[in-house]
Short mmCIF file of C-alpha atoms in Angstrom, two decimals:
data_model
loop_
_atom_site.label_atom_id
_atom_site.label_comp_id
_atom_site.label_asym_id
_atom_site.label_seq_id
_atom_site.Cartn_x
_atom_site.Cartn_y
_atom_site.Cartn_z
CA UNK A 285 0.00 0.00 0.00
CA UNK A 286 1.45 3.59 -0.81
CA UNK A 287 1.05 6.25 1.19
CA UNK A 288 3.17 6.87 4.77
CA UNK A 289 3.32 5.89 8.36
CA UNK A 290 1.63 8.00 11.42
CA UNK A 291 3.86 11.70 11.51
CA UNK A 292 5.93 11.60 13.73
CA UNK A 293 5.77 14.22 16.97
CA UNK A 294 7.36 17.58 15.82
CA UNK A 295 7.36 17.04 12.39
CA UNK A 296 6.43 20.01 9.94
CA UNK A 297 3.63 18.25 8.07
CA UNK A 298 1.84 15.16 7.52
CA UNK A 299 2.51 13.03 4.56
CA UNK A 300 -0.26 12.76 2.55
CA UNK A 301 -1.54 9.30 2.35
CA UNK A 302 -1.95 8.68 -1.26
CA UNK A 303 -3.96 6.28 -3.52
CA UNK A 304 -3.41 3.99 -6.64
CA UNK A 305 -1.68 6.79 -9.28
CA UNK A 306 -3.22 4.69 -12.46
CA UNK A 307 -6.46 6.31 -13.39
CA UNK A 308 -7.51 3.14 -14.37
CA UNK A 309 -7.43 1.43 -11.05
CA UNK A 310 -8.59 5.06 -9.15
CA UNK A 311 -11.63 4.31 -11.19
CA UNK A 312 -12.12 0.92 -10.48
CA UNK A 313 -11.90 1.44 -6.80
CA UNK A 314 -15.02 3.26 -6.63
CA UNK A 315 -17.09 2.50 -9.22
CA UNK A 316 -20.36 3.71 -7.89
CA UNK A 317 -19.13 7.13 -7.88
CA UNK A 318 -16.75 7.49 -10.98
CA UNK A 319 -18.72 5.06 -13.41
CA UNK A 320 -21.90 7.79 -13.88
CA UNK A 321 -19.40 10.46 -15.28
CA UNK A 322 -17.58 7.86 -17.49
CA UNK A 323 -21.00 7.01 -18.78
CA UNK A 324 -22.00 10.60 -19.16
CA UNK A 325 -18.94 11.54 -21.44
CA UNK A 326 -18.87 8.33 -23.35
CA UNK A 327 -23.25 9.19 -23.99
CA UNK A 328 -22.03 12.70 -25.23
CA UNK A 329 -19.63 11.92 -27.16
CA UNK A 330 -21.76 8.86 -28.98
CA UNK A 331 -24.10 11.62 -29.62
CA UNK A 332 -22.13 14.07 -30.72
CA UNK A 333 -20.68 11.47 -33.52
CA UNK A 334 -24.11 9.88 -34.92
CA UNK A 335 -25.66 13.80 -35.09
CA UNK A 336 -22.57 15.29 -36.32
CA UNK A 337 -21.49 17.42 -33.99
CA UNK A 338 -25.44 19.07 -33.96
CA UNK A 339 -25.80 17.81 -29.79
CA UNK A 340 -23.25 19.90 -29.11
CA UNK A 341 -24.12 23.07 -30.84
CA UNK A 342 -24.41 26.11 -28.35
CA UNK A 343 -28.51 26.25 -29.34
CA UNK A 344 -29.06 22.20 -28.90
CA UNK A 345 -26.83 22.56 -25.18
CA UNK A 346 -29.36 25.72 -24.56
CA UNK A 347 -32.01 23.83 -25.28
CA UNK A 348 -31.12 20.68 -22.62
CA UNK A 349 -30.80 23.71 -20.07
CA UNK A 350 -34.09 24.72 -20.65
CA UNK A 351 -36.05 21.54 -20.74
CA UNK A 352 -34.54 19.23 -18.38
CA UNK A 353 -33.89 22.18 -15.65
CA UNK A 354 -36.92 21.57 -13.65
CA UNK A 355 -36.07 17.54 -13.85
CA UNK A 356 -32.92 18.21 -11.99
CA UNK A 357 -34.69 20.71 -9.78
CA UNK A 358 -36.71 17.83 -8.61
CA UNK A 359 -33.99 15.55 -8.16
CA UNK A 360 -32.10 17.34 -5.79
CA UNK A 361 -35.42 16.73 -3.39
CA UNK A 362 -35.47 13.27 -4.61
CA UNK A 363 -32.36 12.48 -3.82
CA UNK A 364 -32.48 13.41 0.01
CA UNK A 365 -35.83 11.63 0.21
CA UNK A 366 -34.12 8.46 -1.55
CA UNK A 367 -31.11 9.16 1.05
CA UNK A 368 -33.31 8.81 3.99
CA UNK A 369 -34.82 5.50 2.74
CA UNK A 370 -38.27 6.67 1.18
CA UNK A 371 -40.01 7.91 -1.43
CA UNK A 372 -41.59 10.25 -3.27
CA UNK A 373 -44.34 9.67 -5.90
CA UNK A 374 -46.78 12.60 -5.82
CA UNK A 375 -44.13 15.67 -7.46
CA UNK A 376 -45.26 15.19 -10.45
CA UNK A 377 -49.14 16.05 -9.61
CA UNK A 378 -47.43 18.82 -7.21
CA UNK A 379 -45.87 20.47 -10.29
CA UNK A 380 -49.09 20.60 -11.35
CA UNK A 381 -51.19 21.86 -8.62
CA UNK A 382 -48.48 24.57 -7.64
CA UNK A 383 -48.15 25.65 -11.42
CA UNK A 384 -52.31 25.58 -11.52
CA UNK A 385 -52.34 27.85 -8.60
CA UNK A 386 -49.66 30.47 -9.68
CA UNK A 387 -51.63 30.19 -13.21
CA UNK A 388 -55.26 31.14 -11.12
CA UNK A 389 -53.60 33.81 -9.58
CA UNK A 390 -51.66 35.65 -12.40
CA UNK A 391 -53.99 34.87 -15.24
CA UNK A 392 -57.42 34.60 -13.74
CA UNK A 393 -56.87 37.20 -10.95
CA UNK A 394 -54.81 39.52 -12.91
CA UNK A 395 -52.31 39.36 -9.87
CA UNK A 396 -48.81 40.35 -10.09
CA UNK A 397 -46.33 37.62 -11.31
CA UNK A 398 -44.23 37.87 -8.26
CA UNK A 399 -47.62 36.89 -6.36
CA UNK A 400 -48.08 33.70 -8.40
CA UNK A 401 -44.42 32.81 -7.61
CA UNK A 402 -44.91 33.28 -3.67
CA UNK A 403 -48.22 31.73 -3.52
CA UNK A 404 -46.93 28.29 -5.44
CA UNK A 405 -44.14 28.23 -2.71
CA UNK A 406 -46.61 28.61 -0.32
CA UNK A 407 -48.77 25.78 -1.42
CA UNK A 408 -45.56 23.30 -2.35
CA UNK A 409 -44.49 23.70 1.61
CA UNK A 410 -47.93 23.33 2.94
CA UNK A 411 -47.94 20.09 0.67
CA UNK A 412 -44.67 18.85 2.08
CA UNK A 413 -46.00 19.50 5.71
CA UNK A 414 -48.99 17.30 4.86
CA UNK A 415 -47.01 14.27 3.59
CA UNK A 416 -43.99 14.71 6.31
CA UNK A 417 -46.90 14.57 9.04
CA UNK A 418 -48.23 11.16 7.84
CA UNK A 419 -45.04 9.79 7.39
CA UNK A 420 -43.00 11.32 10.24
CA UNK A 421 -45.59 11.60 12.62
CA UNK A 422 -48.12 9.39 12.35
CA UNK A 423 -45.68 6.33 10.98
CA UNK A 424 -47.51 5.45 7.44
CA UNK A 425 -44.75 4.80 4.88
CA UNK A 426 -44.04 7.46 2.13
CA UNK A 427 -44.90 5.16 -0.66
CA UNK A 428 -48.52 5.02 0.42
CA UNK A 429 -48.54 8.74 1.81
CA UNK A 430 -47.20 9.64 -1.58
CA UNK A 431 -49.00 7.43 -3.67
CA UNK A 432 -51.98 9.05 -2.19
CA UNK A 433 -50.62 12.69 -2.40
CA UNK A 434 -50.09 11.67 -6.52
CA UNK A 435 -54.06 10.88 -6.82
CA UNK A 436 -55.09 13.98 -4.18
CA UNK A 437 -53.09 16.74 -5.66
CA UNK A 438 -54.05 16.28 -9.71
CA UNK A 439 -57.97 15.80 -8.60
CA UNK A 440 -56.88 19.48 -6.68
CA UNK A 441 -55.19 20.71 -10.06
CA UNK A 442 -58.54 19.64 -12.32
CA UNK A 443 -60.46 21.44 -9.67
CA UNK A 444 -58.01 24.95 -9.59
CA UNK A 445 -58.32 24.83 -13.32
CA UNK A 446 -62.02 23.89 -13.46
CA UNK A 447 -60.68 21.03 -15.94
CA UNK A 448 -59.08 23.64 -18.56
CA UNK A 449 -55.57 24.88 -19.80
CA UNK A 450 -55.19 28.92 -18.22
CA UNK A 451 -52.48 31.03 -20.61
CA UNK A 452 -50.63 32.87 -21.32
CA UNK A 453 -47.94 34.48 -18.18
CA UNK A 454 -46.96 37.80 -18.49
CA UNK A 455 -43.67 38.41 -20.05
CA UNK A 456 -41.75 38.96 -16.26
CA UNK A 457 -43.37 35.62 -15.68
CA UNK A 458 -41.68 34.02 -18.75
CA UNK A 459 -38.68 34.97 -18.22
CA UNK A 460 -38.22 33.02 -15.18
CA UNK A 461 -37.66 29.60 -17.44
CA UNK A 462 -37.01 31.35 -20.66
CA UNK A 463 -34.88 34.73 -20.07
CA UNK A 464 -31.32 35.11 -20.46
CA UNK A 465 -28.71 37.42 -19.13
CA UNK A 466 -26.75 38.23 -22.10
CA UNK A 467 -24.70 41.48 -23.09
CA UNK A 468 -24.31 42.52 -18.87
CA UNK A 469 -20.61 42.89 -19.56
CA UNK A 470 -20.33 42.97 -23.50
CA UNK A 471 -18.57 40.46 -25.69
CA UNK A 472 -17.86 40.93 -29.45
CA UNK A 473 -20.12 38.03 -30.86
CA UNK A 474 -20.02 36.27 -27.47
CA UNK A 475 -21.61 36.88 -24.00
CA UNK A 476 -18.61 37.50 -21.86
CA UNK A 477 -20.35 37.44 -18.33
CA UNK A 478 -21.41 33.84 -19.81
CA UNK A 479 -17.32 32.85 -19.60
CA UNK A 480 -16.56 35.06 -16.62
CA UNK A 481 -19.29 32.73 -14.81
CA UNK A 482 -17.93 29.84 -15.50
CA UNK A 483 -14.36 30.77 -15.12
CA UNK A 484 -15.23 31.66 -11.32
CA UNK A 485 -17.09 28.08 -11.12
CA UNK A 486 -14.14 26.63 -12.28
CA UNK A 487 -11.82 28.65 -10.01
CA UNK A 488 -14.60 27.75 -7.51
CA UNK A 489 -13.98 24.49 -7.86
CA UNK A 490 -10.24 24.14 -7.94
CA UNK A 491 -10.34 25.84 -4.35
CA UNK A 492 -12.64 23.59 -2.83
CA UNK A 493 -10.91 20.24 -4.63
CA UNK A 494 -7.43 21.79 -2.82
CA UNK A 495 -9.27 22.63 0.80
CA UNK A 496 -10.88 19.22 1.18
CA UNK A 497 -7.21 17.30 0.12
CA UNK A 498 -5.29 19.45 2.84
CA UNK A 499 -7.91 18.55 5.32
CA UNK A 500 -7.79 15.00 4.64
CA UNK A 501 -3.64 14.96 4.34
CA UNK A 502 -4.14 16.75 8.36
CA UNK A 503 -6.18 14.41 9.34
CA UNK A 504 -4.20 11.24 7.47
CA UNK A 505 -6.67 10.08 5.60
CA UNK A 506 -6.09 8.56 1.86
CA UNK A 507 -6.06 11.17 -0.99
CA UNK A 508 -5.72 10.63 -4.78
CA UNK A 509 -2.21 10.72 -6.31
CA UNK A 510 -1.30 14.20 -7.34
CA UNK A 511 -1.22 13.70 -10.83
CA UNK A 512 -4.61 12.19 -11.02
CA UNK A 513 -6.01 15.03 -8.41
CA UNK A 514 -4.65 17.84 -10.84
CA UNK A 515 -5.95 15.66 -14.01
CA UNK A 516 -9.09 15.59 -12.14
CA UNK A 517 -9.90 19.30 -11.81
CA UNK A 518 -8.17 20.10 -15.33
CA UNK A 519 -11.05 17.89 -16.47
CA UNK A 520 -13.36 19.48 -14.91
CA UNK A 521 -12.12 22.69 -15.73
CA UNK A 522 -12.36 21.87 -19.65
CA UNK A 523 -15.72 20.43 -19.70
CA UNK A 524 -17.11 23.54 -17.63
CA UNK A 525 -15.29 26.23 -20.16
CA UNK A 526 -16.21 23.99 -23.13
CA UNK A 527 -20.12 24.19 -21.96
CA UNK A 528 -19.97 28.28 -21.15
CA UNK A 529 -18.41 28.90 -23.76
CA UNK A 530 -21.29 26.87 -26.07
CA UNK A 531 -23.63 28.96 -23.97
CA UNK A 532 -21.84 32.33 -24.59
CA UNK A 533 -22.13 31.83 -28.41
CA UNK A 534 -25.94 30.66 -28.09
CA UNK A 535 -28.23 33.31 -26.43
CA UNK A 536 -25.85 34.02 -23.18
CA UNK A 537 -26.56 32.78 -19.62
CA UNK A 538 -29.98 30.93 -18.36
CA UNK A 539 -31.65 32.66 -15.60
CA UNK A 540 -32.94 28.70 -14.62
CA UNK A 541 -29.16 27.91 -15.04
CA UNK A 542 -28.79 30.36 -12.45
CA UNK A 543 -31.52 29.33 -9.92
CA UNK A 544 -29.91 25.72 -10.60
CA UNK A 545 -26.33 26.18 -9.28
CA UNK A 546 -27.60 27.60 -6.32
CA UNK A 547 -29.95 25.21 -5.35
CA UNK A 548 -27.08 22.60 -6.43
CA UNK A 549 -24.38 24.83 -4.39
CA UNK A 550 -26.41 25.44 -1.83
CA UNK A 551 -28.17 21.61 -0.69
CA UNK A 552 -24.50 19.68 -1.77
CA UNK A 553 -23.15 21.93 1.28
CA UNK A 554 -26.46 21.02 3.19
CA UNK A 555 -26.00 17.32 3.04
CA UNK A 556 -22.34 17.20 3.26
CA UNK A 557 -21.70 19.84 5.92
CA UNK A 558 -24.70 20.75 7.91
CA UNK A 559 -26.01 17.99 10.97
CA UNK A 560 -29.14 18.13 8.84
CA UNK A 561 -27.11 16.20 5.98
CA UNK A 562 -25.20 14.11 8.16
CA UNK A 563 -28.89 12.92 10.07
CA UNK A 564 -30.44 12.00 6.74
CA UNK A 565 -27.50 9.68 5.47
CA UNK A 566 -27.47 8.74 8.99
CA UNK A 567 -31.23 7.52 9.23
CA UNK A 568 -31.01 6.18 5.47
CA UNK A 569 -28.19 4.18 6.39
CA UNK A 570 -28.81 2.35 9.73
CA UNK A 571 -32.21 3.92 11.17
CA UNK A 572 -31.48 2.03 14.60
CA UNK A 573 -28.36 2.59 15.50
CA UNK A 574 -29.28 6.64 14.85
CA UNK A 575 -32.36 6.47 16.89
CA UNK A 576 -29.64 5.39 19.03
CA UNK A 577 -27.22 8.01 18.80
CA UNK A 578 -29.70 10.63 19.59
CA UNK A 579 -31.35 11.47 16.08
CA UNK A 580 -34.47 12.97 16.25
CA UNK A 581 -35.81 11.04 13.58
CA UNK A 582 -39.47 12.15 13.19
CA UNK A 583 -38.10 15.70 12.71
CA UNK A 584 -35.29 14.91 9.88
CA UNK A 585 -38.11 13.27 8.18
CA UNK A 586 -40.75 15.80 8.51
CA UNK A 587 -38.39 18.39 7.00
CA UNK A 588 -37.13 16.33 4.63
CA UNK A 589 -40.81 16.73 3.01
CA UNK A 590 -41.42 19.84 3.25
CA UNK A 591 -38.05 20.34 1.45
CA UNK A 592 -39.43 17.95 -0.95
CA UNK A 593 -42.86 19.76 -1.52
CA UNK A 594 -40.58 23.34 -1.60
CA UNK A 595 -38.54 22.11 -4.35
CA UNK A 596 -41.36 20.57 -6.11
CA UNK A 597 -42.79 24.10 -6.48
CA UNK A 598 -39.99 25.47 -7.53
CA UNK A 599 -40.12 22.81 -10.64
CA UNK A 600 -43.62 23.70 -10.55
CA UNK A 601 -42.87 27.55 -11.00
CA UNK A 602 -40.20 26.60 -13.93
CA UNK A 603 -42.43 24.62 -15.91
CA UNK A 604 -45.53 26.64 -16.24
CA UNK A 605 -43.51 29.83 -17.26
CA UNK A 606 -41.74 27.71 -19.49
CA UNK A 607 -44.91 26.23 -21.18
CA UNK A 608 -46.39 29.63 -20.51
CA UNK A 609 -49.50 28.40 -18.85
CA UNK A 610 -50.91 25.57 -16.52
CA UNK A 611 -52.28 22.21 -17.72
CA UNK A 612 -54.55 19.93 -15.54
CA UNK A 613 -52.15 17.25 -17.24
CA UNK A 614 -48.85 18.87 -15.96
CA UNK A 615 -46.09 16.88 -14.34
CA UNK A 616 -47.01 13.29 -15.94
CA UNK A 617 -44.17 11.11 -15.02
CA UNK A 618 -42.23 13.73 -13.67
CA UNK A 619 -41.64 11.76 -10.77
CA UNK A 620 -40.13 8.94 -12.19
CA UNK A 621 -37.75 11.30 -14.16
CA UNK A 622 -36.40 12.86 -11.03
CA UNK A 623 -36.18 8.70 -9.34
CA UNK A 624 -34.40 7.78 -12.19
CA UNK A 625 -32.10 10.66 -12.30
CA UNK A 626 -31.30 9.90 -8.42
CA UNK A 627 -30.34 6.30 -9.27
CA UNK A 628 -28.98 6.35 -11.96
CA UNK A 629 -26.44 8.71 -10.55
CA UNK A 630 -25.41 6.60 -7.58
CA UNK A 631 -27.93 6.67 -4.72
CA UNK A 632 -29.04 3.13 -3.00
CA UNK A 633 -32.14 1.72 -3.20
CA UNK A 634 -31.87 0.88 0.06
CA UNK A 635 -30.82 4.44 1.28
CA UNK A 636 -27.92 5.84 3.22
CA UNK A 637 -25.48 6.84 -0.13
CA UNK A 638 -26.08 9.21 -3.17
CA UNK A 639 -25.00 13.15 -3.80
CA UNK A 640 -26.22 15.70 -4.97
CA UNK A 641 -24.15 16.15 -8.09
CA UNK A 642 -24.39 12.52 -8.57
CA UNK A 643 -28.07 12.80 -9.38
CA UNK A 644 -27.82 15.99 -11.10
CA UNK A 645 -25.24 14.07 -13.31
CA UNK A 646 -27.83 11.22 -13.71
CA UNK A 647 -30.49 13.72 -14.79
CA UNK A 648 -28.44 15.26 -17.34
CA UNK A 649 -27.66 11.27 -18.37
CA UNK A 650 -31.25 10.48 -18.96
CA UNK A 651 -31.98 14.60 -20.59
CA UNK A 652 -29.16 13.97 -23.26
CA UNK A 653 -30.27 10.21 -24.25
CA UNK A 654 -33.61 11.88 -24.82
CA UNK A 655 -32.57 14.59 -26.35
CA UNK A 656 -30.11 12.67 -28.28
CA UNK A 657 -33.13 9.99 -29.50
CA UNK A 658 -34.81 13.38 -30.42
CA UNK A 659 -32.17 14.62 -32.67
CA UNK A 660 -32.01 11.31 -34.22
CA UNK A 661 -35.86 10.80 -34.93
CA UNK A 662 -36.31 7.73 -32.64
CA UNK A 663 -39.58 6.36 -32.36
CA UNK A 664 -40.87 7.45 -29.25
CA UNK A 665 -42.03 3.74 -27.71
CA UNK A 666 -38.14 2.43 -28.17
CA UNK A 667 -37.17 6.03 -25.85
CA UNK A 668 -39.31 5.17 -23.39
CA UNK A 669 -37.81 1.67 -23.80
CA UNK A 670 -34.30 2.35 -23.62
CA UNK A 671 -35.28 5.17 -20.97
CA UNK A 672 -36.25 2.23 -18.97
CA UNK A 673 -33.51 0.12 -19.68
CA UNK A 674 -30.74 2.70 -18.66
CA UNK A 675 -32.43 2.98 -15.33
CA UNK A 676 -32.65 -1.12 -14.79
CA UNK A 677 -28.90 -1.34 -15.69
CA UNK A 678 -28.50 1.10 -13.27
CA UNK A 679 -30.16 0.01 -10.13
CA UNK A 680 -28.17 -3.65 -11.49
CA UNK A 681 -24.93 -1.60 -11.05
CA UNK A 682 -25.67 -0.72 -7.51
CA UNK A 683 -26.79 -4.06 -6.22
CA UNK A 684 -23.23 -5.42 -8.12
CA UNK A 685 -21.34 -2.71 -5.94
CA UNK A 686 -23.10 -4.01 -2.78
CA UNK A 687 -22.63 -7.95 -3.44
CA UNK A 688 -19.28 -6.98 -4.85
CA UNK A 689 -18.26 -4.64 -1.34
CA UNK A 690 -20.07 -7.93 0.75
CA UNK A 691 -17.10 -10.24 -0.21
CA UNK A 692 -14.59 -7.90 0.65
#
């Protein structure tokens, strides 16, 4: 094994306790976590070659921002519910309901647009207080609490919309899914706030990739070889510039783009910093021995729906300005987008292990296959079957890595 003995008393610093320096055997070591970005990139580039190069024009990358955006808003939720060993079924008809509402409000009532917004928040938290109560007080299990959320929440959404479409949003409404920043800081043919974005993500990045290493050399835990740990965030680095700058030459910088990274930023420190985080993978992974250790459990779980019903509106709010009106069919399936998006990129079935950019990586997964398909005039009965088949395959891969970690 590489790497170095305890540091010795008065030393200057630790030695860092390095891992395999082969990429190859890095990757194999943990496949669970590295395998859904090696399937991403080899997916974007198989794309990219049957469409010639037209998947990753800066419009067609635009375009996956814009339609998939509320999918990964919904996964981030998912994700945390999957974490803490449940599930969630009714998002979809919450979309609705929420979008129905704001819709009522805007268009029927003539209120302003920041009212509609408010008032679908409003109603997505009350909804997640509703479900978290029968599941964290009262002890029924999410899949029924949910499954009967899914069937009360459209019959609410007919009702709002008295069984008919509402349109269209006013144009400050619209923009909320569809506007752009572009031009803020000029850019000759280009949107240069679009690079300037991504170069701080990047930078971003870098700085937190270099803070958690020194942290784990103080504290002698194992670390990636240096080579492979700078390869790793010149990757990164690449693929982030590559996809602003595709964005820059398109129509500039997605406000939803924007409301995604912080939602991403913001609930990937929640779950891997906070005592919030560490109680959900706690409960999701061994629910005794937390009851054990203190946990109050009924509470993580309440808020974990109510979070769940929050961020559910917040798809909600995205996809009615984006289809510029509410639909008593809204949200159809939704719910097994964001589940598949949460397995496929790395969460258990059985809880206790997934991330948040894992699942936003799964959710881009399944939005460029489809999108992909698209460009490529698949039928859409063999998408929906190779939809499926991606996310089979990928609950296989995680019962492999268990079986595979049991005989170590």
């Amino acid at each position: 094994m590489s790497g170095s003995t305890l540091t010795k008393q008065g030393s200057s610093a630790p030695t860092p306790k390095t891992g395999s320096a082969n990429p190859f055997l890095a990757i194999t070591q943990n496949l669970r976590e590295s395998g859904i970005y090696i399937a991403f990139v080899v997916v974007v580039l198989l794309f990219a070659v049957l469409t010639d190069g037209l998947s990753l024009s800066p419009g067609n990358i635009t375009n996956i921002v814009l339609q998939y955006s509320y999918v990964l808003v919904l996964a981030i939720g998912m994700l945390i519910v999957i974490v803490a060993g449940h599930i969630d079924l009714s998002v979809g008809s919450v979309v609705a309901l929420t979008g129905a509402v704001s819709a009522q409000l805007v268009i029927g009532s003539s209120q302003p647009w920041w009212v509609g917004i408010l008032a679908a928040l409003g109603v997505g938290i009350v909804i997640g207080a509703w479900q978290g109560f029968w599941v964290a007080f009262i002890g029924i299990p999410a899949f029924i609490v949910t499954l009967a959320g899914m069937l009360l929440f459209r019959g609410l959404t007919f009702y709002v919309l008295d069984n008919v479409s509402l349109s269209p949003f006013p144009a400050e409404y619209g923009k909320v899914a569809t506007g752009f920043s572009n031009g803020l800081i000029g850019g000759n043919g280009y949107d240069a706030f679009t690079l300037l974005i991504g170069a701080l993500a990047v930078a971003g990045f870098a700085v937190a990739q270099v803070r958690t290493r020194v942290a784990k050399v103080r504290y002698q835990q194992v670390v990636d070889a240096l080579p492979l740990f700078v390869l790793k965030i010149v990757g990164v680095g690449v693929v982030v510039m590559a996809f602003a700058w595709q964005l820059a030459h398109s129509r500039g910088l997605p406000y939803v783009l924007i409301i995604l990274a912080v939602l991403i930023l913001a609930y990937a420190t929640i779950m891997k910093s906070s005592v919030f985080g560490r109680q959900v993978y706690a409960i999701g992974g061994n629910l005794a021995a937390a009851q054990l250790s203190g946990v109050n459990v009924r509470r993580v779980n309440f808020w974990i729906f109510v979070n769940m019903g929050f961020l559910a509106a917040v798809a909600g709010v995205i996809f009615s300005s984006r289809s510029n009106g509410a639909q008593p069919s809204a949200g159809n399936s939704f719910e097994l987008d964001a589940i598949a998006a949460a397995f496929i990129g790395g969460a258990a079935v059985t809880g206790g292990v997934g991330k948040i950019q894992g699942a936003m990586i799964g959710g881009l997964l399944v939005g460029v296959i489809s999108n992909g398909m698209q460009l490529l005039n698949v039928d859409q009965s063999l998408q929906q079957v190779i939809k499926g088949l991606v996310l089979l395959l990928a609950v296989a891969f995680d019962v492999y890595n268990k079986r595979r970690g049991g005989v170590r």
